[in-house]
């Protein structure tokens, strides 16, 4: 008998490792050397795109959206916490910047078009957890899409399409597929159970779709 925790949930306690599906994209040298800060200092026109306005939790240090009332990581109140800026890593990916002040801006790329790139989430919550990042327009969050619904619909359709095509590359791997799914599961069943959406409010000021493929 399994007794849920005080919040009504528990960790399953998975032991082991999921089969890894390597990216087939070639590793390239970053076209823009240095940090986001150095790019901002050398190019005033781009600097407005390179930072997020956030509230940093005083307890755990998690950058949170500046409209949040409590930290999404630890629940600590953000009342009285000043709005500060953090580096916009999503725009760093788009501009091909080498690194932030703390870490290299490297991604495991799965798909790329003129409007969208799809890559593995750096904090993946499943064995296939992707981000579909809009690259053709600066769009801080989903509300900006309401300014032009027709164009927005086309971009959203492309983001979904590319994320699904990347998912099919996982599905095509027999070892991964048999490890994650029981016999009889179809691609259509997988597609119907994907968690898909946007962080709102966001802590990174560029629209990116969370695409979490469930087992």
GROMACS .gro file of C-alpha atoms in nm:
model
  215
    1UNK     CA    1   0.000   0.000   0.000
    2UNK     CA    2   0.136   0.338  -0.102
    3UNK     CA    3   0.049   0.634   0.117
    4UNK     CA    4   0.057   0.972  -0.063
    5UNK     CA    5   0.251   1.258   0.087
    6UNK     CA    6   0.087   1.543   0.272
    7UNK     CA    7   0.006   1.717  -0.055
    8UNK     CA    8  -0.161   1.409  -0.202
    9UNK     CA    9   0.126   1.295  -0.424
   10UNK     CA   10   0.446   1.094  -0.404
   11UNK     CA   11   0.757   1.018  -0.607
   12UNK     CA   12   0.752   0.681  -0.779
   13UNK     CA   13   1.119   0.630  -0.703
   14UNK     CA   14   1.232   0.528  -1.052
   15UNK     CA   15   1.576   0.368  -1.043
   16UNK     CA   16   1.781   0.341  -1.359
   17UNK     CA   17   1.808   0.544  -1.677
   18UNK     CA   18   1.592   0.598  -1.982
   19UNK     CA   19   1.751   0.521  -2.320
   20UNK     CA   20   1.914   0.835  -2.457
   21UNK     CA   21   1.837   0.952  -2.810
   22UNK     CA   22   2.134   1.146  -2.941
   23UNK     CA   23   2.082   1.462  -3.142
   24UNK     CA   24   2.203   1.435  -3.502
   25UNK     CA   25   2.285   1.806  -3.529
   26UNK     CA   26   2.648   1.900  -3.579
   27UNK     CA   27   2.815   2.080  -3.288
   28UNK     CA   28   2.914   2.426  -3.412
   29UNK     CA   29   3.117   2.711  -3.272
   30UNK     CA   30   2.899   2.994  -3.144
   31UNK     CA   31   2.883   3.272  -3.406
   32UNK     CA   32   2.882   3.540  -3.133
   33UNK     CA   33   3.169   3.499  -2.888
   34UNK     CA   34   3.151   3.624  -2.532
   35UNK     CA   35   2.849   3.675  -2.306
   36UNK     CA   36   2.504   3.828  -2.338
   37UNK     CA   37   2.634   4.120  -2.132
   38UNK     CA   38   2.921   4.183  -2.370
   39UNK     CA   39   2.681   4.172  -2.667
   40UNK     CA   40   2.448   4.418  -2.494
   41UNK     CA   41   2.737   4.655  -2.427
   42UNK     CA   42   2.856   4.643  -2.787
   43UNK     CA   43   2.513   4.664  -2.953
   44UNK     CA   44   2.261   4.901  -2.797
   45UNK     CA   45   1.987   4.803  -3.045
   46UNK     CA   46   1.999   4.439  -2.933
   47UNK     CA   47   2.033   4.507  -2.561
   48UNK     CA   48   1.657   4.554  -2.511
   49UNK     CA   49   1.602   4.191  -2.613
   50UNK     CA   50   1.869   4.036  -2.393
   51UNK     CA   51   1.724   4.066  -2.042
   52UNK     CA   52   1.422   3.955  -1.841
   53UNK     CA   53   1.252   4.159  -1.568
   54UNK     CA   54   1.219   3.921  -1.274
   55UNK     CA   55   1.191   3.889  -0.898
   56UNK     CA   56   1.463   3.666  -0.753
   57UNK     CA   57   1.348   3.461  -0.454
   58UNK     CA   58   1.542   3.563  -0.142
   59UNK     CA   59   1.524   3.208  -0.004
   60UNK     CA   60   1.614   2.975  -0.292
   61UNK     CA   61   1.746   3.220  -0.554
   62UNK     CA   62   1.494   3.116  -0.821
   63UNK     CA   63   1.422   3.390  -1.080
   64UNK     CA   64   1.043   3.431  -1.093
   65UNK     CA   65   0.814   3.632  -1.316
   66UNK     CA   66   0.788   3.989  -1.190
   67UNK     CA   67   0.409   3.961  -1.150
   68UNK     CA   68   0.420   3.655  -0.923
   69UNK     CA   69   0.327   3.684  -0.556
   70UNK     CA   70   0.518   3.374  -0.440
   71UNK     CA   71   0.814   3.172  -0.563
   72UNK     CA   72   0.709   2.881  -0.782
   73UNK     CA   73   0.998   2.672  -0.648
   74UNK     CA   74   0.971   2.708  -0.271
   75UNK     CA   75   0.657   2.915  -0.211
   76UNK     CA   76   0.832   3.203  -0.035
   77UNK     CA   77   0.651   3.537  -0.062
   78UNK     CA   78   0.786   3.777  -0.322
   79UNK     CA   79   0.620   4.078  -0.162
   80UNK     CA   80   0.874   4.357  -0.132
   81UNK     CA   81   1.126   4.184  -0.359
   82UNK     CA   82   1.253   4.439  -0.613
   83UNK     CA   83   1.233   4.379  -0.987
   84UNK     CA   84   1.579   4.310  -1.128
   85UNK     CA   85   1.714   4.175  -1.455
   86UNK     CA   86   1.849   3.836  -1.557
   87UNK     CA   87   2.003   3.724  -1.885
   88UNK     CA   88   1.753   3.613  -2.148
   89UNK     CA   89   1.896   3.274  -2.240
   90UNK     CA   90   1.627   3.212  -2.504
   91UNK     CA   91   1.741   3.517  -2.699
   92UNK     CA   92   2.098   3.401  -2.644
   93UNK     CA   93   2.010   3.077  -2.822
   94UNK     CA   94   1.848   3.271  -3.107
   95UNK     CA   95   2.141   3.510  -3.157
   96UNK     CA   96   2.400   3.231  -3.121
   97UNK     CA   97   2.575   3.385  -2.820
   98UNK     CA   98   2.852   3.175  -2.668
   99UNK     CA   99   2.757   3.193  -2.301
  100UNK     CA  100   2.594   3.372  -2.010
  101UNK     CA  101   2.798   3.492  -1.714
  102UNK     CA  102   2.746   3.153  -1.546
  103UNK     CA  103   2.715   2.885  -1.815
  104UNK     CA  104   2.767   2.805  -2.184
  105UNK     CA  105   2.465   2.848  -2.412
  106UNK     CA  106   2.465   2.501  -2.565
  107UNK     CA  107   2.150   2.317  -2.671
  108UNK     CA  108   2.068   1.972  -2.803
  109UNK     CA  109   1.903   2.076  -3.128
  110UNK     CA  110   1.628   1.853  -3.274
  111UNK     CA  111   1.460   2.061  -3.549
  112UNK     CA  112   1.511   2.401  -3.711
  113UNK     CA  113   1.314   2.617  -3.955
  114UNK     CA  114   1.318   2.988  -4.039
  115UNK     CA  115   1.065   3.048  -3.759
  116UNK     CA  116   1.125   2.782  -3.494
  117UNK     CA  117   1.397   2.578  -3.328
  118UNK     CA  118   1.320   2.267  -3.123
  119UNK     CA  119   1.565   2.146  -2.860
  120UNK     CA  120   1.581   1.932  -2.548
  121UNK     CA  121   1.466   2.110  -2.233
  122UNK     CA  122   1.765   2.174  -2.007
  123UNK     CA  123   1.553   2.077  -1.704
  124UNK     CA  124   1.369   1.788  -1.866
  125UNK     CA  125   1.075   1.635  -1.680
  126UNK     CA  126   1.039   1.333  -1.911
  127UNK     CA  127   1.266   1.132  -2.140
  128UNK     CA  128   1.130   1.342  -2.428
  129UNK     CA  129   1.078   1.698  -2.305
  130UNK     CA  130   1.126   1.957  -2.577
  131UNK     CA  131   1.111   2.334  -2.616
  132UNK     CA  132   0.983   2.485  -2.940
  133UNK     CA  133   1.131   2.834  -2.947
  134UNK     CA  134   0.994   3.108  -3.174
  135UNK     CA  135   1.285   3.271  -3.358
  136UNK     CA  136   1.127   3.489  -3.628
  137UNK     CA  137   0.962   3.744  -3.395
  138UNK     CA  138   1.041   3.894  -3.057
  139UNK     CA  139   0.744   3.783  -2.847
  140UNK     CA  140   0.777   3.802  -2.470
  141UNK     CA  141   0.480   3.577  -2.393
  142UNK     CA  142   0.160   3.431  -2.542
  143UNK     CA  143  -0.041   3.750  -2.486
  144UNK     CA  144   0.158   3.921  -2.760
  145UNK     CA  145   0.008   3.671  -3.007
  146UNK     CA  146  -0.331   3.837  -2.960
  147UNK     CA  147  -0.206   4.141  -3.153
  148UNK     CA  148  -0.216   3.946  -3.481
  149UNK     CA  149  -0.424   3.627  -3.443
  150UNK     CA  150  -0.392   3.515  -3.807
  151UNK     CA  151  -0.011   3.529  -3.809
  152UNK     CA  152  -0.002   3.384  -3.459
  153UNK     CA  153  -0.209   3.081  -3.560
  154UNK     CA  154   0.035   2.999  -3.838
  155UNK     CA  155   0.334   3.029  -3.606
  156UNK     CA  156   0.170   2.814  -3.340
  157UNK     CA  157   0.083   2.548  -3.595
  158UNK     CA  158   0.447   2.542  -3.707
  159UNK     CA  159   0.574   2.515  -3.349
  160UNK     CA  160   0.342   2.220  -3.283
  161UNK     CA  161   0.430   2.054  -3.612
  162UNK     CA  162   0.806   2.079  -3.556
  163UNK     CA  163   0.780   1.957  -3.196
  164UNK     CA  164   0.578   1.657  -3.311
  165UNK     CA  165   0.825   1.577  -3.589
  166UNK     CA  166   1.105   1.584  -3.330
  167UNK     CA  167   0.898   1.350  -3.112
  168UNK     CA  168   0.868   1.104  -3.399
  169UNK     CA  169   1.248   1.074  -3.408
  170UNK     CA  170   1.225   0.940  -3.051
  171UNK     CA  171   0.938   0.711  -3.149
  172UNK     CA  172   1.142   0.570  -3.437
  173UNK     CA  173   1.403   0.443  -3.191
  174UNK     CA  174   1.289   0.090  -3.104
  175UNK     CA  175   1.481   0.067  -2.776
  176UNK     CA  176   1.335   0.394  -2.646
  177UNK     CA  177   0.985   0.313  -2.769
  178UNK     CA  178   0.975  -0.032  -2.606
  179UNK     CA  179   1.123   0.101  -2.282
  180UNK     CA  180   0.869   0.382  -2.249
  181UNK     CA  181   0.551   0.228  -2.392
  182UNK     CA  182   0.372  -0.102  -2.365
  183UNK     CA  183   0.283  -0.307  -2.671
  184UNK     CA  184  -0.010  -0.166  -2.866
  185UNK     CA  185   0.054   0.204  -2.801
  186UNK     CA  186   0.031   0.402  -3.125
  187UNK     CA  187   0.177   0.741  -3.227
  188UNK     CA  188  -0.177   0.879  -3.220
  189UNK     CA  189  -0.214   0.774  -2.855
  190UNK     CA  190   0.117   0.939  -2.770
  191UNK     CA  191   0.015   1.260  -2.949
  192UNK     CA  192  -0.315   1.277  -2.761
  193UNK     CA  193  -0.138   1.268  -2.423
  194UNK     CA  194   0.137   1.526  -2.473
  195UNK     CA  195   0.146   1.814  -2.224
  196UNK     CA  196   0.185   2.126  -2.435
  197UNK     CA  197   0.171   2.493  -2.338
  198UNK     CA  198   0.349   2.813  -2.238
  199UNK     CA  199   0.488   2.934  -1.907
  200UNK     CA  200   0.261   3.212  -1.786
  201UNK     CA  201   0.373   3.442  -1.644
  202UNK     CA  202   0.716   3.377  -1.796
  203UNK     CA  203   1.058   3.430  -1.641
  204UNK     CA  204   1.222   3.416  -1.986
  205UNK     CA  205   1.106   3.691  -2.223
  206UNK     CA  206   1.077   3.494  -2.546
  207UNK     CA  207   0.791   3.268  -2.642
  208UNK     CA  208   0.877   2.899  -2.612
  209UNK     CA  209   0.640   2.607  -2.606
  210UNK     CA  210   0.684   2.337  -2.342
  211UNK     CA  211   0.634   1.995  -2.503
  212UNK     CA  212   0.639   1.707  -2.253
  213UNK     CA  213   0.587   1.357  -2.390
  214UNK     CA  214   0.433   1.133  -2.124
  215UNK     CA  215   0.508   0.761  -2.081
   0.00000   0.00000   0.00000
